[in-house]
Short mmCIF file of C-alpha atoms and ligand atoms in Angstrom, two decimals:
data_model
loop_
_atom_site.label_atom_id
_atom_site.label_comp_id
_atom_site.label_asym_id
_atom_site.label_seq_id
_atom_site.Cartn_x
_atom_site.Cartn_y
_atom_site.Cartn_z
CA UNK T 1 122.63 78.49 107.32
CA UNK T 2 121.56 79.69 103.81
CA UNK T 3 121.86 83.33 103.12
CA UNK T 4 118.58 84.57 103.72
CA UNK T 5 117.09 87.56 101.51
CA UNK T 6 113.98 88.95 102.12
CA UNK T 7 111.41 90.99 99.79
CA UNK T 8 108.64 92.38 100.39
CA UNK T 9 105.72 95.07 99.08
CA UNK T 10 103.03 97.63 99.96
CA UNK T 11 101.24 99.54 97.41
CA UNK T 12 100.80 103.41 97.50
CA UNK T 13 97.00 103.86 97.79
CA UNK T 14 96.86 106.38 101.16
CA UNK T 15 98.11 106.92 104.49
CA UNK T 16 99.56 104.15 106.89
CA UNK T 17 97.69 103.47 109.74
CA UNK T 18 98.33 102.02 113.22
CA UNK T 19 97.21 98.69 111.66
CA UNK T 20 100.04 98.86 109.17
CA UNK T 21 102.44 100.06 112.23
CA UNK T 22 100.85 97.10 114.36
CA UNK T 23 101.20 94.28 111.41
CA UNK T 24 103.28 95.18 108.83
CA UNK T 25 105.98 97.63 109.67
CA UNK T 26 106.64 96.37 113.25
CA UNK T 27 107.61 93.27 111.38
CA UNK T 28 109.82 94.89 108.40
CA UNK T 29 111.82 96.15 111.27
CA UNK T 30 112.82 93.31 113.18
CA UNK T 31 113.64 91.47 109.69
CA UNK T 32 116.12 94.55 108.37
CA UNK T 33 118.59 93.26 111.48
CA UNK T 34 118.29 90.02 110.93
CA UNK T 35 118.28 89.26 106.90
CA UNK T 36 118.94 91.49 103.97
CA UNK T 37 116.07 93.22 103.59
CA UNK T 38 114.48 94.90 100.55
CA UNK T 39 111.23 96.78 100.68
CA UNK T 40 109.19 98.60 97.72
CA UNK T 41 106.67 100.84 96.80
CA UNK T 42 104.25 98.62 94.47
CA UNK T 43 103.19 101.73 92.21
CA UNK T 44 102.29 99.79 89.15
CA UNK T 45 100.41 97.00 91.68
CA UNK T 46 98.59 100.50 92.83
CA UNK T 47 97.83 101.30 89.53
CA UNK T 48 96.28 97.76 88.73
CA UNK T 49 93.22 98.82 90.81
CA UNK T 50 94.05 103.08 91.14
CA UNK T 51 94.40 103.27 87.29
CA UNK T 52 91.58 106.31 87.34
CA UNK T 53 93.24 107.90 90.39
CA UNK T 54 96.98 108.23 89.55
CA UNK T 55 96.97 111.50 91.89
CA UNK T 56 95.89 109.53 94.82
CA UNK T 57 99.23 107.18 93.72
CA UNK T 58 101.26 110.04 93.46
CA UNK T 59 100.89 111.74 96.67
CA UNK T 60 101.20 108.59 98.15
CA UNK T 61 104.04 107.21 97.16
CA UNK T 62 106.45 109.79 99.39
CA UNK T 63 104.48 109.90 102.28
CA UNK T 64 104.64 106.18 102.46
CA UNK T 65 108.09 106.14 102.51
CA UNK T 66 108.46 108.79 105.23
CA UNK T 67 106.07 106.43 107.32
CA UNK T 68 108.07 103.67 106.86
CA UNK T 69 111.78 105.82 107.33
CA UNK T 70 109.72 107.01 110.57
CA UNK T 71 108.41 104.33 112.09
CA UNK T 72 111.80 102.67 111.91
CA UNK T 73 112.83 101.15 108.86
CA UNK T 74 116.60 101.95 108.34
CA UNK T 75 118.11 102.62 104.82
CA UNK T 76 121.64 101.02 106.23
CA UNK T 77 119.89 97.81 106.84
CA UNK T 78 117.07 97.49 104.25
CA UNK T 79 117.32 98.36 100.24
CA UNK T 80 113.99 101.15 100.01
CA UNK T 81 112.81 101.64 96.27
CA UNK T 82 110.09 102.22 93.85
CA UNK T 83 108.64 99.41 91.55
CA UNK T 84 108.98 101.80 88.21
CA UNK T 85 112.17 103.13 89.39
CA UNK T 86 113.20 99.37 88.58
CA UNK T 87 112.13 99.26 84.88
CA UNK T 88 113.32 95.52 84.53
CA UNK T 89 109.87 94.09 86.89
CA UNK T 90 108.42 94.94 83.75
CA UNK T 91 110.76 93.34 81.44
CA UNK T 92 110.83 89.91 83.50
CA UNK T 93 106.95 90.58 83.90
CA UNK T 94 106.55 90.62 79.95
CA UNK T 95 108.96 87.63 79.16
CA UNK T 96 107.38 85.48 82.29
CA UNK T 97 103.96 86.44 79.99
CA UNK T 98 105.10 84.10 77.71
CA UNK T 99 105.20 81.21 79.59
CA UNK T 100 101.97 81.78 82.01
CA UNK T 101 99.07 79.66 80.86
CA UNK T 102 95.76 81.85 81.38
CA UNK T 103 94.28 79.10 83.31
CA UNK T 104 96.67 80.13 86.00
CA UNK T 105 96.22 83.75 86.50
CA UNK T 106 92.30 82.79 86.02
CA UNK T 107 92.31 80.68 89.27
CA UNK T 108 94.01 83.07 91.49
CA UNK T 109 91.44 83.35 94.39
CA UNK T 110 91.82 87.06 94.74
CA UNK T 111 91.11 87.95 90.91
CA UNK T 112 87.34 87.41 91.50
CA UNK T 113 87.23 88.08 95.14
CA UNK T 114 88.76 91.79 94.15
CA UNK T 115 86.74 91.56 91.24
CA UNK T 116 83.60 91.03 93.68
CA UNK T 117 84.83 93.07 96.36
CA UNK T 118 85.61 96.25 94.29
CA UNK T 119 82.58 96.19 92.19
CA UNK T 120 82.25 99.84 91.62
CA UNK T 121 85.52 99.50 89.69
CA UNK T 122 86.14 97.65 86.16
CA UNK T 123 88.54 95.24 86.92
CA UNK T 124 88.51 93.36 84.07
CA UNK T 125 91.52 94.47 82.51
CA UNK T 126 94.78 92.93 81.50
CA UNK T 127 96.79 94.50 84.13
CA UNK T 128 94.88 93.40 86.82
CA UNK T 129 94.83 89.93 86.06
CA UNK T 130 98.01 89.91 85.78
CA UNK T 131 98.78 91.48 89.14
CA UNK T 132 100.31 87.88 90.69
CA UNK T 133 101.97 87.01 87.89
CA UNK T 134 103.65 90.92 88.17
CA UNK T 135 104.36 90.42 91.93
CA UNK T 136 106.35 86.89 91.00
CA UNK T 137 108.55 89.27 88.83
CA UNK T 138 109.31 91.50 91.92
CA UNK T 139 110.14 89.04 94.04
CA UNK T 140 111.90 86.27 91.20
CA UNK T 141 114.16 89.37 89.82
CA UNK T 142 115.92 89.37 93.64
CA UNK T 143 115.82 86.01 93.50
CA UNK T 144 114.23 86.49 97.15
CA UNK T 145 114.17 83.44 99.55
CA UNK T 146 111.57 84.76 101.64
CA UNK T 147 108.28 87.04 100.74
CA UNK T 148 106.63 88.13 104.59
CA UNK T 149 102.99 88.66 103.37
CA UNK T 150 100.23 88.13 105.23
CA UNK T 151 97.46 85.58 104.30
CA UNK T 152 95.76 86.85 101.69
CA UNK T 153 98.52 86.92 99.43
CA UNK T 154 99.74 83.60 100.46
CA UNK T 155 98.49 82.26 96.37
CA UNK T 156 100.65 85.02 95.11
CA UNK T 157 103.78 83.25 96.24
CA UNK T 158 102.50 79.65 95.49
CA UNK T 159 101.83 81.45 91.88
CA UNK T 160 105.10 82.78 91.90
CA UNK T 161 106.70 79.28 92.98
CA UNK T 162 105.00 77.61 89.70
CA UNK T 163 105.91 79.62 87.58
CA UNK T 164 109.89 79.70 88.25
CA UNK T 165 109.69 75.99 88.55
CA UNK T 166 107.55 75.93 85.38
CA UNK T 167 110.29 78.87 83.75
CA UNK T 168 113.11 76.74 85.16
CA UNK T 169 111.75 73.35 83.60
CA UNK T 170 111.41 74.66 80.01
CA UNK T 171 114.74 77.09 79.98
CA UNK T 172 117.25 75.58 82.65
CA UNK T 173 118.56 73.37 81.08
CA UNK T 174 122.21 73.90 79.39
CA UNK T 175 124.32 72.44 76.83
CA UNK T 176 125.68 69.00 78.49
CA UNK T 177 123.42 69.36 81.95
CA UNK T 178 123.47 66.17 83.08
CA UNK T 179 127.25 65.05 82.38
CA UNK T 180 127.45 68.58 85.08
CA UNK T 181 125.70 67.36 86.99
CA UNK T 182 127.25 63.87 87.41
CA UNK T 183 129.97 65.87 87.72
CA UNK T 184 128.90 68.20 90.86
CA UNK T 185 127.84 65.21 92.35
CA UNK T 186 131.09 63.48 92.21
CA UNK T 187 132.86 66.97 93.92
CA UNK T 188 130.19 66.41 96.79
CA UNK T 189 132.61 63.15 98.23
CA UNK T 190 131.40 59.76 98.10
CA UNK T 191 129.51 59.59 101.29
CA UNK T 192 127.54 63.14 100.61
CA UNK T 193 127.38 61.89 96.89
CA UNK T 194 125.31 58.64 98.20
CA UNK T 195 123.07 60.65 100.65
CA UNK T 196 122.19 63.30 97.77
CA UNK T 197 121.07 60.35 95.06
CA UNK T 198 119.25 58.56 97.67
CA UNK T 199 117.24 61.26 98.46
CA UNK T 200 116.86 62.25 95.27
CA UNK T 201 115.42 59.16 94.35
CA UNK T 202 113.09 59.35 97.23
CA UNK T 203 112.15 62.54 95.50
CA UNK T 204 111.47 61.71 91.83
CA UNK T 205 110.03 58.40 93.21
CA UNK T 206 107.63 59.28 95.80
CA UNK T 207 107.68 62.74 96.13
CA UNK T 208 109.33 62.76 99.30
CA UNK T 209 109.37 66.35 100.41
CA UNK T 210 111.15 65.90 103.17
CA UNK T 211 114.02 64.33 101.44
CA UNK T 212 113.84 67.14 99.01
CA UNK T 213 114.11 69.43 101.57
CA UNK T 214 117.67 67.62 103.61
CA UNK T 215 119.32 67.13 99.98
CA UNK T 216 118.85 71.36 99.66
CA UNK T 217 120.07 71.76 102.64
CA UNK T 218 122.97 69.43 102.20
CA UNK T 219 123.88 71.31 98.79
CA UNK T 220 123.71 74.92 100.17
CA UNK T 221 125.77 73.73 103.01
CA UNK T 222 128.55 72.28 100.91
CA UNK T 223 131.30 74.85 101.33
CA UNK T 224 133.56 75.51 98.00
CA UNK T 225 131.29 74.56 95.39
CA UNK T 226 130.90 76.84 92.87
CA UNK T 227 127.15 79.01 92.44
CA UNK T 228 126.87 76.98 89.13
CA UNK T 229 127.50 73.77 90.69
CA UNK T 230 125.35 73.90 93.44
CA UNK T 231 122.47 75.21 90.84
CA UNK T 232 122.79 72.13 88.83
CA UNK T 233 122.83 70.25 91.36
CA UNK T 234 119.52 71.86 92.92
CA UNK T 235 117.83 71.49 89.11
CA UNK T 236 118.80 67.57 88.95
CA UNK T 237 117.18 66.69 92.34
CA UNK T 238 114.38 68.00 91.01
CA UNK T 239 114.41 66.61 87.26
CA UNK T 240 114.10 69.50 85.59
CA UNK T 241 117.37 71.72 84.49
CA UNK T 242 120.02 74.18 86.30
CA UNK T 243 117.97 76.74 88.70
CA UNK T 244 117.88 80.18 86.92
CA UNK T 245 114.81 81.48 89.07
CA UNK T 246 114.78 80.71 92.36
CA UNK T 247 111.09 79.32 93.95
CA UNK T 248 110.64 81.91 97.31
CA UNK T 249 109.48 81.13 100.41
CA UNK T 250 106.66 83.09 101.98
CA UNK T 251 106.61 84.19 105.30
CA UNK T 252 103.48 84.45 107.18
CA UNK T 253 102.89 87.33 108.87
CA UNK T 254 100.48 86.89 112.15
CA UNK T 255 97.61 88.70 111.14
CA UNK T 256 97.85 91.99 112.76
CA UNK T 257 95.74 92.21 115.95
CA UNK T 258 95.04 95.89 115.73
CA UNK T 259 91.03 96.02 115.55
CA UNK T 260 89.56 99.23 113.94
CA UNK T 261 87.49 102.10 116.19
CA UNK T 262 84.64 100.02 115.29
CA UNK T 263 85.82 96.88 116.38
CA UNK T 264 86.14 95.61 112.76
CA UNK T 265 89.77 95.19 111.18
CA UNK T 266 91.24 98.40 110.93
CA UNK T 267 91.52 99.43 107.54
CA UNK T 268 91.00 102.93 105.61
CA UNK T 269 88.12 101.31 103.92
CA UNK T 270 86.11 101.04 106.95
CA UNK T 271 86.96 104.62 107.58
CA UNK T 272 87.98 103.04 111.43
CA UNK T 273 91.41 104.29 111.05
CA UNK T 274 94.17 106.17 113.44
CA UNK T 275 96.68 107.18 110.60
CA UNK T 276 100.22 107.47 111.82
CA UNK T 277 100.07 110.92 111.19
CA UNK T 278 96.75 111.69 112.82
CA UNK T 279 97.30 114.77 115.26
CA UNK T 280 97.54 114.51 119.20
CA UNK T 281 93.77 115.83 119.36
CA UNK T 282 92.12 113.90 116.55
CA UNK T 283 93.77 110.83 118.33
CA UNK T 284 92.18 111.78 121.64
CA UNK T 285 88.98 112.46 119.71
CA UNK T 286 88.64 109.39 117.79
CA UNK T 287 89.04 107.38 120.95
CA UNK T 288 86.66 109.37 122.93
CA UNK T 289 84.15 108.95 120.31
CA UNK T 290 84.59 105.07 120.37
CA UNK T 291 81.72 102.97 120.75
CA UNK T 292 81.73 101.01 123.42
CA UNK T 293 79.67 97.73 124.36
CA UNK T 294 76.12 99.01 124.13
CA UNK T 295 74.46 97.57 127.52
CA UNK T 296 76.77 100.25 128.99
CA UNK T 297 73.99 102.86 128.24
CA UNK T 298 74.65 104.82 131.90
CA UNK T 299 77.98 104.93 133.93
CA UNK T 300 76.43 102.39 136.50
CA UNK T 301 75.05 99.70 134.07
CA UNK T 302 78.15 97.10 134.16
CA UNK T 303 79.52 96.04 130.73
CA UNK T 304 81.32 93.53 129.24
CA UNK T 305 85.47 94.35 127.37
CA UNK T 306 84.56 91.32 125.72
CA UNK T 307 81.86 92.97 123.64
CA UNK T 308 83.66 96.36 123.51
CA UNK T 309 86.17 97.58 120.24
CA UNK T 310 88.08 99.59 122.96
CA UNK T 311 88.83 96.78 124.93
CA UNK T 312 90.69 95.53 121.42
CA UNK T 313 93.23 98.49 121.38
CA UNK T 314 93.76 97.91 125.47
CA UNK T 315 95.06 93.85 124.17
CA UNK T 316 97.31 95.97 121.79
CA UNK T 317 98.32 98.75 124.36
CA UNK T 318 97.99 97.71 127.97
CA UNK T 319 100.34 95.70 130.34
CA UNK T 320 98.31 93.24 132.83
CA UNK T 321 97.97 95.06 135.33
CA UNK T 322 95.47 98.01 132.88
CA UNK T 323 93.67 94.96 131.42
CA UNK T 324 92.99 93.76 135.00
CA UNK T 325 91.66 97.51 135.99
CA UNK T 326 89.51 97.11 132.90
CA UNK T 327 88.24 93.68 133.11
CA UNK T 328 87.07 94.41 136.99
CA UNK T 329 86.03 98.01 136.95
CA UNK T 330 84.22 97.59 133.31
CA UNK T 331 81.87 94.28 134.93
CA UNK T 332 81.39 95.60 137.86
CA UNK T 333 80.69 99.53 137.12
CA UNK T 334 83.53 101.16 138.83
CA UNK T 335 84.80 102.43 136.37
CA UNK T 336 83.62 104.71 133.46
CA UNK T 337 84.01 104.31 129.94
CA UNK T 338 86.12 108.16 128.96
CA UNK T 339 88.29 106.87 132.12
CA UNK T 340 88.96 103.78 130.63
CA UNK T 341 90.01 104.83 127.39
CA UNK T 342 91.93 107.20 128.69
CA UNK T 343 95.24 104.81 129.55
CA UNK T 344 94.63 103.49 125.23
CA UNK T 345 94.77 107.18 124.26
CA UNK T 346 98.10 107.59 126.50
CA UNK T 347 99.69 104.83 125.03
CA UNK T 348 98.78 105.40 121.39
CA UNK T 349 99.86 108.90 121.85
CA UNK T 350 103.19 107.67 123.45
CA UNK T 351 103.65 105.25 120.19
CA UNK T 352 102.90 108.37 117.52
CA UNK T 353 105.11 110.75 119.39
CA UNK T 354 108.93 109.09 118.11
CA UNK T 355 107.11 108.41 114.69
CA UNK T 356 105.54 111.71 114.09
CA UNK T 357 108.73 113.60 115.05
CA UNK T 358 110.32 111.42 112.73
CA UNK T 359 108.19 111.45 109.96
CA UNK T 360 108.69 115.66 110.16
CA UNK T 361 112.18 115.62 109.88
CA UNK T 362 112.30 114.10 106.80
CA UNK T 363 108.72 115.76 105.04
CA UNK T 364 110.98 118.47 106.03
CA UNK T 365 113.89 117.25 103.90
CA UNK T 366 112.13 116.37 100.85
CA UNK T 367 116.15 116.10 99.03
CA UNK T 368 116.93 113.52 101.75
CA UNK T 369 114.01 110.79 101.51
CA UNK T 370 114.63 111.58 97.59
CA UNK T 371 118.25 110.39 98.22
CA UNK T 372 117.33 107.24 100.06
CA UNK T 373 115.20 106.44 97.74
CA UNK T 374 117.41 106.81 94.96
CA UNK T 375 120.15 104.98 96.06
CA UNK T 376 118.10 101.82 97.10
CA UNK T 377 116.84 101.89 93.01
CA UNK T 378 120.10 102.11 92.06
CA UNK T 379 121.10 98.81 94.67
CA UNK T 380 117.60 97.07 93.14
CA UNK T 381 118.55 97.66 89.81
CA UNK T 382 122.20 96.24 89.84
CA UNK T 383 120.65 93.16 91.50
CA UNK T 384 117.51 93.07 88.91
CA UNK T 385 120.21 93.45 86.49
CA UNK T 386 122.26 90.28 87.26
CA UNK T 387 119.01 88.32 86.80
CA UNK T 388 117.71 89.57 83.52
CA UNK T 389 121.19 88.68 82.22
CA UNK T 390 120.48 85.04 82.99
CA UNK T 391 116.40 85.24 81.81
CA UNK T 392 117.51 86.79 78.30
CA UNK T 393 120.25 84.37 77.88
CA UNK T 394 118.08 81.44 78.73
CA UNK T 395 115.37 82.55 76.40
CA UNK T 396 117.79 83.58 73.46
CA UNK T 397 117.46 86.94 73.20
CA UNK T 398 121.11 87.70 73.57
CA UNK T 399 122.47 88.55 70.09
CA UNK T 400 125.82 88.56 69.65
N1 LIG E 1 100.34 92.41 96.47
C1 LIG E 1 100.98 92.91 97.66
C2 LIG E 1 99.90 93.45 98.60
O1 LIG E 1 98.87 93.87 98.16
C3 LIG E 1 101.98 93.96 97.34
C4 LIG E 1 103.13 93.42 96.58
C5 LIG E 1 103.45 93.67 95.28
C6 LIG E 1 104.11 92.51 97.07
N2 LIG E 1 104.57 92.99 94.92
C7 LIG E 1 105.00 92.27 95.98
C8 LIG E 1 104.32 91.89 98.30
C9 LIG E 1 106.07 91.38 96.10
C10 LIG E 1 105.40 91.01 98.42
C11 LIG E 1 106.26 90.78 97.33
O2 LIG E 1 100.13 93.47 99.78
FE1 LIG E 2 84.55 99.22 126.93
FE2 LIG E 2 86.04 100.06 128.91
FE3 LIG E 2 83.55 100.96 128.65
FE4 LIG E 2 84.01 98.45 129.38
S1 LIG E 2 84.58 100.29 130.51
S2 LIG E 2 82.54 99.15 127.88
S3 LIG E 2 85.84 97.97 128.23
S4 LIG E 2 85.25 101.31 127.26
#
């Protein structure tokens, strides 16, 4: 199987909530034991849309990492850094400038929907069209093979696949390419030789994806071959020249199912929030003060979960057995609304408790989540570092 890495962001702009836990961070952690993992604060993406708040990016950027160290994320298995602690993004960012028609950045379905969305805000600046075209040099610099995003920034990574096949096409190509490639083919054997031409005819021909896809696989599972071998041969199937930038994969997250306390999404902008910090009895409170499904205006009128928010945490919190008590006693009367939120406060109590122990151990040990954080930049940088070697060469700038 191909080595695996995996990248992904969150920008600083406030506390993490339960929807983050529920979506996000749930899934961070069952990645770090399976791939190598590296995970970063997106300060400069916060600053795209934050630029007149930089406090609200400061205080935020520590306390996110102590949510993620609490909820589970584990420095031994995952690489935890800043974006500006990395200094090259913003070199590859500048040189991938060059090569980004305007067009591209221009058609980018969330550049006008944020535009729209965030009205109150200028957003017609430089940086922020440029966001996507800054989150292709996070994830191109690691030469990550999989992004986990959820859908909204499913364009990003099709963005970021154009433009290293796009960077690829116009610098890849070296000094006698395709006598070396003719040449890697040869090492594959003759009958792995045959199989990678005739799919890579079915490729440049009729844009067989599926053949691309096999003659990949048969190329990263060709043991002995040298990195620069099995580059070249990855650019010729293609047509264009040796990979330098590698086109990620994205990796859909399932949208999270945590609803808000209004039933809507959960997210600080529809003030519907419980933040992973939130204390034992502002969690109790904010459930209690719920609304529930309206034709439940006394204890005996029966009601329906389906047209309740609260019966949207119970999907998240309850076993079968709860959701049964609810379904029943909520149709039929038997049951009052505090009493049945009271097994979704338990529960969400029960799923803070481990986090928010967690999360004071280390606001307690400021020097410690510094630490972590330091040494993942310093991992992120040596690996940003290898890359930029290969960008500068391939666009000249390496004087002798
Ligand atoms: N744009 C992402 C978001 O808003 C954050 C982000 C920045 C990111 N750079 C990234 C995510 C690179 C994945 C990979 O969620
Ligand atoms: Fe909602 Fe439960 Fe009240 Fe039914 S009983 S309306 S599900 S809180």
């Amino acid at each position: 199987m191909a080595i695996e890495r995996v990248l992904s962001g969150m920008r600083p702009t406030g506390n993490l909530h339960l929807g983050h836990y529920n979506g996000v961070l749930k899934n961070w952690i069952k990645l770090q034991h399976e791939h190598e993992c590296l995970f970063f604060v997106a300060d400069w993406h916060a600053l795209t849309t934050h630029y007149d708040t930089p406090e609200i990016i400061e205080e935020s950027v520590w306390e996110m990492v102590i949510d993620w160290l609490a909820a589970g994320v584990d420095p031994a298995n995952a690489t935890i850094f800043i974006q500006s602690r990395v200094p090259e993004h913003a070199e590859l960012f500048t040189l991938l400038s060059m090569i980004t028609p305007l067009s591209w950045l221009e058609r980018v379905p969330t550049y006008k929907d944020q535009q729209e969305k965030l009205a109150s805000k200028d957003l017609s600046t430089y940086g922020f069209l440029g966001y996507p075209l800054l989150q292709s040099a996070d994830i191109l610099i690691y030469k990550a093979t999989q992004v986990p995003v959820g859908e909204d920034q499913i364009p990003h990574i099709e963005f970021t696949r154009e433009i290293a096949r796009r960077f690829n096409h116009i610098y890849g190509k070296e000094a006698g390419f395709e006598e070396k490639a003719i040449a890697a083919i040869r090492k594959l054997g003759s009958k792995r030789a045959a199989v990678y031409e005739e799919m890579r005819n079915a490729y440049q021909q009729s844009g067989d994806e599926e053949a691309l896809e096999s003659a990949r696989a048969l190329i990263e599972e060709q043991q002995g071959m040298s990195m620069g071998d099995k580059e070249r041969l990855l650019g010729y199937l293609e047509g264009g020249g040796k990979m330098i930038l590698l086109e990620p994969e994205y990796k859909l997250m399932p949208a999270s199912k945590m609803m808000g306390l209004d039933g809507q999404k959960m997210s600080k902008s529809y003030n519907n929030t419980i933040s992973l910090r939130e204390n034992t009895d502002t969690v109790a409170k904010k459930i209690k003060t719920m609304p529930t499904d309206p034709a439940r205006i006394r204890r005996t009128d029966p009601g329906d979960p389906a047209k309740c928010p609260v019966w949207q945490l119970h999907e998240v919190y309850s076993d079968d057995n709860v959701k049964d008590w609810v379904q029943i006693g909520c149709k039929s009367a038997t049951i009052g609304c505090i009493e049945c939120k009271q097994p979704v406060i338990d529960a969400v109590l029960k799923e803070l408790k481990p986090i928010q122990e967690r999360a004071a151990q280390y606001a307690e040990d400021p020097t410690l989540v510094k630490n972590i954080v330091a040494e993942g930049c310093e991992k992120a940088r040596k690996l940003a570092r290898e890359t930029m070697r290969d960008v500068r060469d391939a666009m000249g700038l390496n004087y002798g």
